[in-house]
Coordinates of C-alpha atoms in Angstrom, one line a residue:
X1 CA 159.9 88.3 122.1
X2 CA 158.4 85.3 120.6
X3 CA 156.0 87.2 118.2
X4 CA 158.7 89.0 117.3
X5 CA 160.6 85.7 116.4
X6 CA 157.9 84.7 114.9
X7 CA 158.0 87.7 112.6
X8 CA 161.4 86.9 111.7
X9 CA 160.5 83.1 110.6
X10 CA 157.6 84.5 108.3
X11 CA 159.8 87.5 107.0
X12 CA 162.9 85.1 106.0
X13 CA 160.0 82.5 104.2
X14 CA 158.7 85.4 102.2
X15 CA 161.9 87.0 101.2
X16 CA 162.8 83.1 100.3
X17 CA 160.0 82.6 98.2
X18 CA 158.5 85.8 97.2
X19 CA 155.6 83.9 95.1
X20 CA 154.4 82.9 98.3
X21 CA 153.5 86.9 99.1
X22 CA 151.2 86.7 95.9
X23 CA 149.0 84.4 98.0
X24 CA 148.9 85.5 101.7
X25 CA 148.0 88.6 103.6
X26 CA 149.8 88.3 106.8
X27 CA 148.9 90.5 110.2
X28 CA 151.0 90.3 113.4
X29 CA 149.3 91.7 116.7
X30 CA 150.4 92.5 120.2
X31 CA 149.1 91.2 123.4
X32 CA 147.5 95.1 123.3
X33 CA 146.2 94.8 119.8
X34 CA 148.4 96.9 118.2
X35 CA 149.0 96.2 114.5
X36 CA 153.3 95.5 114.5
X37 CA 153.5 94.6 110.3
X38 CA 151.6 94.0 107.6
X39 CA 152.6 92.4 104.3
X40 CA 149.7 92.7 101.1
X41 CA 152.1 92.3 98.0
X42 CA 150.7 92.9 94.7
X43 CA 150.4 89.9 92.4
X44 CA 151.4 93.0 89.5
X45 CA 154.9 93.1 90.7
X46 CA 155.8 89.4 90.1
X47 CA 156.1 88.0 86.4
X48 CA 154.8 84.7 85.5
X49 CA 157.8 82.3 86.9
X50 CA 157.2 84.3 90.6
X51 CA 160.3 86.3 89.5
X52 CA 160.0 90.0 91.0
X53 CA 159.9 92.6 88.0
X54 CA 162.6 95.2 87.8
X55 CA 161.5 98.5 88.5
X56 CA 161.9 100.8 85.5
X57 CA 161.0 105.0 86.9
X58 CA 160.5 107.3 84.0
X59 CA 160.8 110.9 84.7
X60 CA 158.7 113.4 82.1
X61 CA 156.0 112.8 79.4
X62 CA 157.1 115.0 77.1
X63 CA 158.4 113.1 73.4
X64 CA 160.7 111.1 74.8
X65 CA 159.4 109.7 77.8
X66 CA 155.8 109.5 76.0
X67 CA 157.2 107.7 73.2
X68 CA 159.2 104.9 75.4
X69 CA 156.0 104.4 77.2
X70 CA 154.3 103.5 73.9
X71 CA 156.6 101.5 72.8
X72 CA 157.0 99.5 75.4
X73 CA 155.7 96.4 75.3
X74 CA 157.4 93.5 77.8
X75 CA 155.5 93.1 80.9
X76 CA 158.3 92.1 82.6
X77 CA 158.8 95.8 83.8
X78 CA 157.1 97.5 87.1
X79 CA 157.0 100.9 85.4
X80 CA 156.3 103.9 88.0
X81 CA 156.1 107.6 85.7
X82 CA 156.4 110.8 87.6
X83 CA 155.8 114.0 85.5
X84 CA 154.6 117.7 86.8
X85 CA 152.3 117.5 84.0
X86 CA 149.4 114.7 83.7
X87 CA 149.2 114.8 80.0
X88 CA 151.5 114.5 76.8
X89 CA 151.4 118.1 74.4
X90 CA 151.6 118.0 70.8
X91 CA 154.0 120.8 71.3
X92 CA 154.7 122.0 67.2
X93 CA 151.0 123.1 67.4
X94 CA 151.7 125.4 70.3
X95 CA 151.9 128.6 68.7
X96 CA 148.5 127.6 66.7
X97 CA 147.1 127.4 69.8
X98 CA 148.5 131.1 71.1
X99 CA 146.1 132.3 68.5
X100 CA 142.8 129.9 68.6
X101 CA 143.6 128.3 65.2
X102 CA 144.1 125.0 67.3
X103 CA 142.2 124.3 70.6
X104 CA 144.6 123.3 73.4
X105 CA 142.5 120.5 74.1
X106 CA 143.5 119.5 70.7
X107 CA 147.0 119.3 71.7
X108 CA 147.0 117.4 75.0
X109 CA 146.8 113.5 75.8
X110 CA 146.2 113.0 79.6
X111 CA 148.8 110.1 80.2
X112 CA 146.9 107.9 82.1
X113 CA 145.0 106.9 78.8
X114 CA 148.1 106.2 77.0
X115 CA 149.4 104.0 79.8
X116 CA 145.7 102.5 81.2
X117 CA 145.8 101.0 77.3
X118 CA 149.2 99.0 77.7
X119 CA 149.4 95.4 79.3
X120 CA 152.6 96.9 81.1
X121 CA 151.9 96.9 84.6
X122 CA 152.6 101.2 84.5
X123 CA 151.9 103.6 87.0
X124 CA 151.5 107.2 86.8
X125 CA 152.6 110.4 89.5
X126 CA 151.6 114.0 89.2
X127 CA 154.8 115.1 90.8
X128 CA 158.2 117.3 90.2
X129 CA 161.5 115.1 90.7
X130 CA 163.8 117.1 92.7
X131 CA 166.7 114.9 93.4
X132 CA 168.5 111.6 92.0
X133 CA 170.4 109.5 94.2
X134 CA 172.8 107.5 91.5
X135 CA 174.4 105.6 94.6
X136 CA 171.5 104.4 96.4
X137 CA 169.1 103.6 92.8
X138 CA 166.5 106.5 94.6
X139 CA 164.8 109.5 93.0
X140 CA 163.3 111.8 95.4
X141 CA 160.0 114.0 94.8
X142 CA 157.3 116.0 96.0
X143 CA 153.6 116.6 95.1
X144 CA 153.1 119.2 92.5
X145 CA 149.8 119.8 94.7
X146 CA 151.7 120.3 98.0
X147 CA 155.9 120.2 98.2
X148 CA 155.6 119.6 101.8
X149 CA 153.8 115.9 100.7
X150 CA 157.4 114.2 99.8
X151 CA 158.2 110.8 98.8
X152 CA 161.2 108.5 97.8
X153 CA 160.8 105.6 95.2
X154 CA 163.3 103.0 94.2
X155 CA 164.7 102.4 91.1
X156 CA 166.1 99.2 89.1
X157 CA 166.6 101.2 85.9
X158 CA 166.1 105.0 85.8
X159 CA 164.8 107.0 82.3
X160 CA 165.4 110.8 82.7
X161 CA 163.6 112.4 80.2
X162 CA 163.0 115.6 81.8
X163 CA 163.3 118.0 78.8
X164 CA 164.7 121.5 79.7
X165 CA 163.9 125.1 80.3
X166 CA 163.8 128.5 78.9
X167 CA 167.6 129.9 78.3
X168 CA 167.5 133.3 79.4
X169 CA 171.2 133.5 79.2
X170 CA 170.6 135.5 82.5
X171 CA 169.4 138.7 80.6
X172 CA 168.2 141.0 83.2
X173 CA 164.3 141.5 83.2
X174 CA 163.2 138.1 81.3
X175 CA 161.7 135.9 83.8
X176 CA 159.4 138.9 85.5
X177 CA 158.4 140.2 82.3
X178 CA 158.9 137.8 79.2
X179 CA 156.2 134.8 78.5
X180 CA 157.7 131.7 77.3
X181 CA 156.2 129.6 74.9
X182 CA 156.9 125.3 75.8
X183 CA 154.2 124.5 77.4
X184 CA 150.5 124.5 76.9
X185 CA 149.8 126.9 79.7
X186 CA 152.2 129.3 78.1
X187 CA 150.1 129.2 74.8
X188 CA 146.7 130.1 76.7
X189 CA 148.7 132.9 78.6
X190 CA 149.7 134.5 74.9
X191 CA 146.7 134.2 74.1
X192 CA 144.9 136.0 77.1
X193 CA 147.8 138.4 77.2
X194 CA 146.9 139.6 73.0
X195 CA 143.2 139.9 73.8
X196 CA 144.3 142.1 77.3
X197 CA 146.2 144.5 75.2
X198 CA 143.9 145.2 72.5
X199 CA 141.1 145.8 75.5
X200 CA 143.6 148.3 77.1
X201 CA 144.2 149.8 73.9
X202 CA 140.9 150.1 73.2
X203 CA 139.6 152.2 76.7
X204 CA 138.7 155.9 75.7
X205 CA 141.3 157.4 78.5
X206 CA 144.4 156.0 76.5
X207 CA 146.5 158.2 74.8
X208 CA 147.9 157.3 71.6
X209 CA 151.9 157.1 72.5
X210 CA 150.2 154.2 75.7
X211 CA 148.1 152.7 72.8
X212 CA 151.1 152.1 70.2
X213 CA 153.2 150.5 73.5
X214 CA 150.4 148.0 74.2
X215 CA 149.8 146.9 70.9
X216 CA 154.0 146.6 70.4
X217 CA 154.1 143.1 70.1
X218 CA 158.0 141.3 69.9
X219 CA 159.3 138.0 69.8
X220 CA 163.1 137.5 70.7
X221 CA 164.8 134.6 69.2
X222 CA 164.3 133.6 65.2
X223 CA 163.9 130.0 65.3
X224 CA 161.1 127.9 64.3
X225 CA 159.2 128.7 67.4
X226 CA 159.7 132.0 67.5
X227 CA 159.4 132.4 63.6
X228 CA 156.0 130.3 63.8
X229 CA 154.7 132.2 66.4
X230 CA 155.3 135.7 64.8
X231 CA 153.6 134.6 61.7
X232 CA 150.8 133.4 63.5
X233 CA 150.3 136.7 65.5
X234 CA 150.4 138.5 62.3
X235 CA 147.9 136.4 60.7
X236 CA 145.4 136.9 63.5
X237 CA 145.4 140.4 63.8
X238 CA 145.1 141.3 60.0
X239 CA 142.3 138.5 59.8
X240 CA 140.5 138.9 62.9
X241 CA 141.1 141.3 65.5
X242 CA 141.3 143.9 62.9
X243 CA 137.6 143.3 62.3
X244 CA 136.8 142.9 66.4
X245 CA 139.1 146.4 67.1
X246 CA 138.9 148.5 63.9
X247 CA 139.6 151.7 66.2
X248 CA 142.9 150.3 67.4
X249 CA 144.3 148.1 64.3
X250 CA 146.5 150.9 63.2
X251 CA 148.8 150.9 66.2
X252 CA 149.7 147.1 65.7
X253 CA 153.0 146.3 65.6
X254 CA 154.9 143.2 65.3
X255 CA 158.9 142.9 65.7
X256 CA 161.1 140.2 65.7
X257 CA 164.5 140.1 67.6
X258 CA 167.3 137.7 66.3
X259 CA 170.9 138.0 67.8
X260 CA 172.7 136.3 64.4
X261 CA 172.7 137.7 61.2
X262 CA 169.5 135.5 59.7
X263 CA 166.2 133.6 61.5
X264 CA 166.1 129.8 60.8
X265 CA 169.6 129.3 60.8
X266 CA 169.2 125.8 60.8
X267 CA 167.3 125.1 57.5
X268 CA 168.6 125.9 54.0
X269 CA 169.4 129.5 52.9
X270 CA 166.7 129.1 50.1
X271 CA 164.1 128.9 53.1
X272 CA 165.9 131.7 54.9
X273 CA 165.6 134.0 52.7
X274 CA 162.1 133.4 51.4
X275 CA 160.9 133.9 55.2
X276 CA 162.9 136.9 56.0
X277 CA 161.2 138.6 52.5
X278 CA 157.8 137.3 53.5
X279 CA 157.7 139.3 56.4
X280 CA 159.2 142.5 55.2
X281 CA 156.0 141.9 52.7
X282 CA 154.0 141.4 56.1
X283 CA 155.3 144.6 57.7
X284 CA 156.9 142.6 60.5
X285 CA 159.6 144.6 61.8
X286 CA 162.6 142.4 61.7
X287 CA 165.7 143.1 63.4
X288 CA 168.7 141.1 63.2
X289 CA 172.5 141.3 64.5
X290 CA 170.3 142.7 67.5
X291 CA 170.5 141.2 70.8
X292 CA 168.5 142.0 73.9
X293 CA 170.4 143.3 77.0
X294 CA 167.6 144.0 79.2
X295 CA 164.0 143.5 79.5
X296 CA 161.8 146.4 81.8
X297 CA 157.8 145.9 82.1
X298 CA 157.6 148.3 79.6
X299 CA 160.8 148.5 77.4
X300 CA 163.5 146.2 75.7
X301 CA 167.2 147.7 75.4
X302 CA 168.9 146.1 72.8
X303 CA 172.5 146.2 71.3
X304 CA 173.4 146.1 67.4
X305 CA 176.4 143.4 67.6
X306 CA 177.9 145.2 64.7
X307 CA 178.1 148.2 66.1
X308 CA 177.5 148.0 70.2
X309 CA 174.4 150.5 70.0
X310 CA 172.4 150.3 72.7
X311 CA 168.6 151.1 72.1
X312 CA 164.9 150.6 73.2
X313 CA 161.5 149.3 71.9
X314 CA 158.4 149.9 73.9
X315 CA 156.2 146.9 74.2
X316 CA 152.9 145.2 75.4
X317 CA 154.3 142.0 75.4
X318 CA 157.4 139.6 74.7
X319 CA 157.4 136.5 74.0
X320 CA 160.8 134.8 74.6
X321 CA 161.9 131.5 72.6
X322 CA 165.5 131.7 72.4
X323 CA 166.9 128.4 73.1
X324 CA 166.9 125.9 76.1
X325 CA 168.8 125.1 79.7
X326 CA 169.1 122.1 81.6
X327 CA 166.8 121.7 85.2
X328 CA 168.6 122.2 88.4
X329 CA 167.9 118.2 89.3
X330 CA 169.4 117.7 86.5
X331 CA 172.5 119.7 86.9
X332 CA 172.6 118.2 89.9
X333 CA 172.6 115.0 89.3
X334 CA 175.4 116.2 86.4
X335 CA 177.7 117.2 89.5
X336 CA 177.1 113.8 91.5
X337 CA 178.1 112.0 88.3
X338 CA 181.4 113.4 87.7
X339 CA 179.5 115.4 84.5
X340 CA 180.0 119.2 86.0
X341 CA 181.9 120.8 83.5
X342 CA 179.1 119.7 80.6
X343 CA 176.0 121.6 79.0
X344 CA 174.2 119.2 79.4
X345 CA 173.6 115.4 80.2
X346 CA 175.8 112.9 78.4
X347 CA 175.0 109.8 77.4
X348 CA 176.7 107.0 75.2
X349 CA 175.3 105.7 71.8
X350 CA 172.6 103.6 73.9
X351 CA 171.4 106.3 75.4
X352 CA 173.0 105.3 79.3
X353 CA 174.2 107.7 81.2
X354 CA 178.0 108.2 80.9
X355 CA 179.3 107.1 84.5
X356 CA 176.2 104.8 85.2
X357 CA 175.2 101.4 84.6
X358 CA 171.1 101.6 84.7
X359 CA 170.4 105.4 84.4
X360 CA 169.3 105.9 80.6
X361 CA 168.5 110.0 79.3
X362 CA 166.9 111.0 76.0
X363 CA 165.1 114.1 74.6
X364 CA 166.5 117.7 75.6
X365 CA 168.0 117.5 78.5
X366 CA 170.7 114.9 77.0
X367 CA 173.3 114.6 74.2
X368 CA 175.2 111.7 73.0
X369 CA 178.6 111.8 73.4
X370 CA 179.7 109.9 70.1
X371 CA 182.8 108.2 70.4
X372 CA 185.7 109.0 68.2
X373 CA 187.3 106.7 65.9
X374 CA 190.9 107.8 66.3
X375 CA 190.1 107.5 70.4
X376 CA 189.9 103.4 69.7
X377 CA 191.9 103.4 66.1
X378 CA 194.9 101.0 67.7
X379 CA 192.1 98.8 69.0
X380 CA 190.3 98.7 66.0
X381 CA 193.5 97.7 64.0
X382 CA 194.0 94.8 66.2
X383 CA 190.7 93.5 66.6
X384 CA 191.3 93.1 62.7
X385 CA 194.5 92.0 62.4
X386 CA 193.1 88.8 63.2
X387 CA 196.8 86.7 62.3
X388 CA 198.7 89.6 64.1
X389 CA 201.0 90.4 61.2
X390 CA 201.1 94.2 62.2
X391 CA 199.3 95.1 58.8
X392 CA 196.1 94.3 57.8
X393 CA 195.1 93.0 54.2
X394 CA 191.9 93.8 52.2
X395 CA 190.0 91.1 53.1
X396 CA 190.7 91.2 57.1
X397 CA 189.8 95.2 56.6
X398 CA 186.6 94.5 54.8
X399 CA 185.9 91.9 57.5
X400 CA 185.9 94.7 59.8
X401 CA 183.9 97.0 57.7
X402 CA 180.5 96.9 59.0
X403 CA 181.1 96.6 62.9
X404 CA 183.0 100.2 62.0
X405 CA 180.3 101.7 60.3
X406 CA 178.0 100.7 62.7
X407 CA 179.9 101.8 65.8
X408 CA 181.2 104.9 64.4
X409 CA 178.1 106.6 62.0
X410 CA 181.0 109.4 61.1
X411 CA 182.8 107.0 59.1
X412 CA 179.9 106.2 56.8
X413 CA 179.0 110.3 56.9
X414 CA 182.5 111.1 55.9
X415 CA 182.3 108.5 53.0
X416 CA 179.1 109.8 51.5
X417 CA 180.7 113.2 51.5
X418 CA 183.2 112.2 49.7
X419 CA 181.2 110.1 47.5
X420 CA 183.3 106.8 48.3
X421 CA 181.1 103.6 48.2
X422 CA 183.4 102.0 50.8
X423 CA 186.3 102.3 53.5
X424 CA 188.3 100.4 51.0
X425 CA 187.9 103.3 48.5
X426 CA 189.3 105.4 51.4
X427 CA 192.5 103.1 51.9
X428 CA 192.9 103.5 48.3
X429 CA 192.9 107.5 48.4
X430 CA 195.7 107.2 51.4
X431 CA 197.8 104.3 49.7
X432 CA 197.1 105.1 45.7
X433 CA 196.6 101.2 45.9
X434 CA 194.3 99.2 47.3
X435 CA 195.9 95.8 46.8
X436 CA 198.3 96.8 49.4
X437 CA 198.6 95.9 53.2
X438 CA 198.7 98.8 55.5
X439 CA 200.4 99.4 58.7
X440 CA 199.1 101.0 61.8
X441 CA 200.4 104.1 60.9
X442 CA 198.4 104.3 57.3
X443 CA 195.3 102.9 58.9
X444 CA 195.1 105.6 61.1
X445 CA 196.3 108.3 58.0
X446 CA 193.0 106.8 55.9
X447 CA 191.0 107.2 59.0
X448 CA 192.3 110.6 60.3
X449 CA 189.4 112.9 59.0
X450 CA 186.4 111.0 59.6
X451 CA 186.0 112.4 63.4
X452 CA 185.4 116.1 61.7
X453 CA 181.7 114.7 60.8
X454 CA 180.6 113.9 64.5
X455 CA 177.5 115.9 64.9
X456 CA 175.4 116.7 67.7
X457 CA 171.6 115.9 67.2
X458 CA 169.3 119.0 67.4
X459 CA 166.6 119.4 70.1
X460 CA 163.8 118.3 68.7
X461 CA 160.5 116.5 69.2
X462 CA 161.6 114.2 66.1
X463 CA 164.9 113.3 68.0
X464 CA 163.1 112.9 71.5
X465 CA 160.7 110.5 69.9
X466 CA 162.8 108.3 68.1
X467 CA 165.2 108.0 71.0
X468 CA 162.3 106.8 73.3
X469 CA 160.9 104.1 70.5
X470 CA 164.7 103.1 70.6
X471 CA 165.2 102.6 74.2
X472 CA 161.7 100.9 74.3
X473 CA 163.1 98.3 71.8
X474 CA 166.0 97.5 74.0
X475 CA 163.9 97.4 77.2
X476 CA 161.8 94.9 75.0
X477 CA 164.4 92.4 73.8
X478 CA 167.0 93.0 77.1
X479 CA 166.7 89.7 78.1
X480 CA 167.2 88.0 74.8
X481 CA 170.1 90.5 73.3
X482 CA 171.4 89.5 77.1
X483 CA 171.9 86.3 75.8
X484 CA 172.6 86.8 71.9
X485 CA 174.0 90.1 71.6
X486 CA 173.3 92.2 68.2
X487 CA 175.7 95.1 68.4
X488 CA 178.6 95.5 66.5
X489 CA 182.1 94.1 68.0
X490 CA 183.6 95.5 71.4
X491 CA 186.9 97.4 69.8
X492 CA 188.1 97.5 73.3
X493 CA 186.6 94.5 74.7
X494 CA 185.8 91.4 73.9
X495 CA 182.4 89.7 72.7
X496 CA 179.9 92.3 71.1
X497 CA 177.6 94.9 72.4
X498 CA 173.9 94.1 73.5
X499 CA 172.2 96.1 71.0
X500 CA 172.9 98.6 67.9
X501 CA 173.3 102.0 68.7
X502 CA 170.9 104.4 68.4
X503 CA 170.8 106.1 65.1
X504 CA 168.3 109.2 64.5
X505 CA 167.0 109.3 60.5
X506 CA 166.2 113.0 59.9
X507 CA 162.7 113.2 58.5
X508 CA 162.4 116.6 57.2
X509 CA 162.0 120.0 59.1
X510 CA 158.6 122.7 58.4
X511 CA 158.6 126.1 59.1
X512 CA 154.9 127.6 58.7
X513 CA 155.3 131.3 58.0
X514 CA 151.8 132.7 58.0
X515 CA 149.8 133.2 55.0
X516 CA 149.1 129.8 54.4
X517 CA 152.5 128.9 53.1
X518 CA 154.9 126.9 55.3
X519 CA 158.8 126.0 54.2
X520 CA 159.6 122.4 54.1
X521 CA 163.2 120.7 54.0
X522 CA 163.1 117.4 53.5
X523 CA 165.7 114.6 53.3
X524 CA 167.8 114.9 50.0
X525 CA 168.0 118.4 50.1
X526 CA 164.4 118.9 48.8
X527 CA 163.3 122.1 49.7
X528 CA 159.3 123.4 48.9
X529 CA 157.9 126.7 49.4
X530 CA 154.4 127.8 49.5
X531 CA 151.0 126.4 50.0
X532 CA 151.6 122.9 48.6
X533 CA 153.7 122.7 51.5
X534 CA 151.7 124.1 53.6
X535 CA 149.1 121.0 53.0
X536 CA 152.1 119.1 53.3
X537 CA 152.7 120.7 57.4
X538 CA 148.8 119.7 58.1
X539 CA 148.8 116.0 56.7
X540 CA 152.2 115.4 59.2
X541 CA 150.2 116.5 61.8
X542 CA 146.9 115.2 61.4
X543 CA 145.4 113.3 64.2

């Protein structure tokens, strides 16, 4: 009993003075020499002052996750990183590296060298999160080596940047027969997979109707990925294996399954339509308006959405890249939150978790949820109807100008659109005069429209990767924005938000489609076709 209360003196002085722990290794033993505690603090988790350093746990090094860890720079953090996968992967060069033209090795930085090089005090887990616990600040996990070796760490502040899956949109057939193409390993698969079925092909015993099936090569969804890897599969086969299997080139076959009416919906028509010509020119079998109902081991049904025909291509392999899913944790975790009935995670315009104060997400397996105007328009009128005369003139509106712009990015989307230089030109279009005061009434009739511009950001490696150099920043200067806030005015609230809100700059999309030529679309609507571009692609992505 009296070592025991002596354990209780030395635990209350240490949890009194934690700087003291920095300096002492302390060891209790029993009258039978068994060890009862032991205290050995690490002098890494205290800052300079002998103030303990929040604990900041960053789930996934994919772009969003790699790119706050490079960023961040304030060693006031204790940053702890779990990940299933030990490295970072350049993923647009994935489908070069289906085909050989880039080495995977090429494409992956193991994580503990970006994070060994950072005077943040960061640590790094190979290890699948399968549980966050909001309430208690936990994130449970187990060893991607062993699931039975499990393990709880505490959080201060959470970043869940755990990306997202392959949507099958629970087609029959896709997970036991399709490959996928995110991740590294899936590359070096295809790749194994190509060479397997030309080898097959190639055996003496094979009859011709088996060697046309193996060497049936389709890739189901049109987007970039999809479109990239199909041109890169056609490239290698006319270029190489053509020359390596001369007695089986004949029976190649490449087709490409989109369910919508065109591939690469997302860039300009211009660049549509120069890709879907290309490979006509190519002979890549391309099949629109067709959507796959069912994948065998040997056989994909599909249906014609214009006319509900059901019909079936032999293959040797599928590749399927036909959007993304959010992770069970993190559906999960969506239920616990009061987030259920979403897609996936939301997030306000600093990246935090709606319905949590320290839980931030970025990359795929978020969205922001951007606030509408007309949600806060009576606040807005009042905070600038700073005399409260119930109208506001040109001066208090103009006052007001720039916190609105920079709290709602709609309003300054809707403006360019309709090439007006301010929100006074848009008072002026509702009033016909701009002298004028205006009520509440024809402040919210000027601002009506504006929410019809609120825009989702795509999933993409350039979104990921400037959200995590974003939330970096703020992790950065959190202490001093703490204390002189930089955000625009609280509408709702009073005093101003800590930091600006995140705003993405779009820096230009590529689409390389084989050949040597690659489609860029690039801010301002520039659009360039061809092989200047395709110099263009490689100087983006030259390490």
């Amino acid at each position: 009993m009296r070592s025991l209360n002596l354990y209780e003196r030395f635990s209350r002085t240490f949890r009194e003075h934690p700087s003291l722990s920095r300096s002492f290794l302390v060891v209790f033993a029993l009258s039978g020499g068994g060890l009862v505690a032991y205290s050995v603090a690490n002098s890494a988790n205290y800052d300079d002052a002998g103030n303990q350093k929040k604990k900041v746990v960053v789930l996934g090094t994919g772009w969003a996750g790699t790119s706050f860890l490079r960023n961040l720079k304030n060693p006031a953090y204790d940053v702890q990183v779990i990940s299933p996968r030990n490295y970072f992967a350049f993923t647009p060069l994935l489908p070069s590296v289906t085909v050989g033209t880039v080495e995977a090795r090429s494409v992956v930085e193991p994580i503990r060298n970006i994070v060994n090089k950072k005077k943040v005090n960061i640590n790094f887990c190979e290890a699948e999160c399968y549980r966050i616990d909001a309430k208690n600040k936990k994130v449970y996990c187990w060893s991607t080596k062993d699931e039975k070796e499990e393990f709880v760490v505490d959080y201060d502040y959470l970043v869940v940047a755990m990306g997202a899956r392959v949507n099958t949109f629970n087609t029959p057939g896709v997970e036991e027969n399709c490959l996928y193409l995110k991740e590294v390993e899936d590359a070096q698969k295809i790749r194994r997979k190509v060479i397997d079925c030309f080898e097959k092909a190639s055996l003496p015993n094979v009859s011709d109707d088996e060697r046309k099936r193996m060497l049936q090569f389709v890739v189901v969804g049109g987007g970039p990925t999809g479109v990239e890897f199909a041109a890169e599969l056609h490239d290698f086969v006319s270029e190489d294996l053509a020359k390596l299997y001369p007695t089986v080139k004949d029976f190649v076959k490449i087709s490409l399954l989109e369910a919508t009416n065109h591939i690469l919906n997302m860039f300009d028509k211009r660049i549509t339509a120069f890709a879907e010509e290309k490979f006509h020119r190519d002979g890549i079998d391309l099949k629109t308006g067709s959507m796959v109902v069912k994948v065998s081991d040997k056989e994909i049904s599909t249906k014609e959405i214009k006319t509900g025909k059901i019909s079936t291509i032999p293959y040797g392999m599928a590749v399927w890249s036909t959007g993304i899913a959010t992770r069970p944790v993190v559906v999960d975790f969506m239920k616990e939150i009061g987030q259920a009935n979403r897609r996936v995670l939301a997030t306000d315009e600093w990246l935090r978790v709606e319905g949590t104060n320290n839980i931030y997400a970025l990359g795929d397996c978020a969205t922001i949820n951007q606030r509408r105007v007309m949600e806060d328009i009576s606040s807005i009128f009042e905070k600038a109807d700073k005399d409260q005369s119930g109208t506001l003139t040109v001066k208090e509106f103009q006052d007001t100008v720039d916190d609105i712009c920079d709290r709602y990015p709609q309003v300054q989307l809707y403006l360019k659109n309709k090439n007006m230089s301010s929100l006074v030109d848009l008072l002026k279009e509702s009033n016909g005069n701009v002298a004028k005061e205006v009520n509440v009434e024809e402040f919210k009739s000027a601002l009506s429209q504006v929410d019809s511009q609120v825009k989702n950001f795509p999933a993409t490696a350039q979104v990921a990767a400037q959200q995590g150099s974003y939330l970096a920043d703020c992790f950065n200067r959190m202490d001093k924005c703490e204390k002189h806030p930089e955000g625009p005015i609280r509408f709702r609230e009073s005093g101003r938000h800590r930091f600006r809100p995140f705003r993405y700059k779009h820096l230009g999309q590529f689409a390389p489609l084989g050949g040597e030529q690659t489609a860029a679309q690039l801010p301002g609507d520039w659009v360039s076709i061809g092989h200047s571009s395709q110099w263009l692609w490689y100087s983006v992505y030259a390490r």
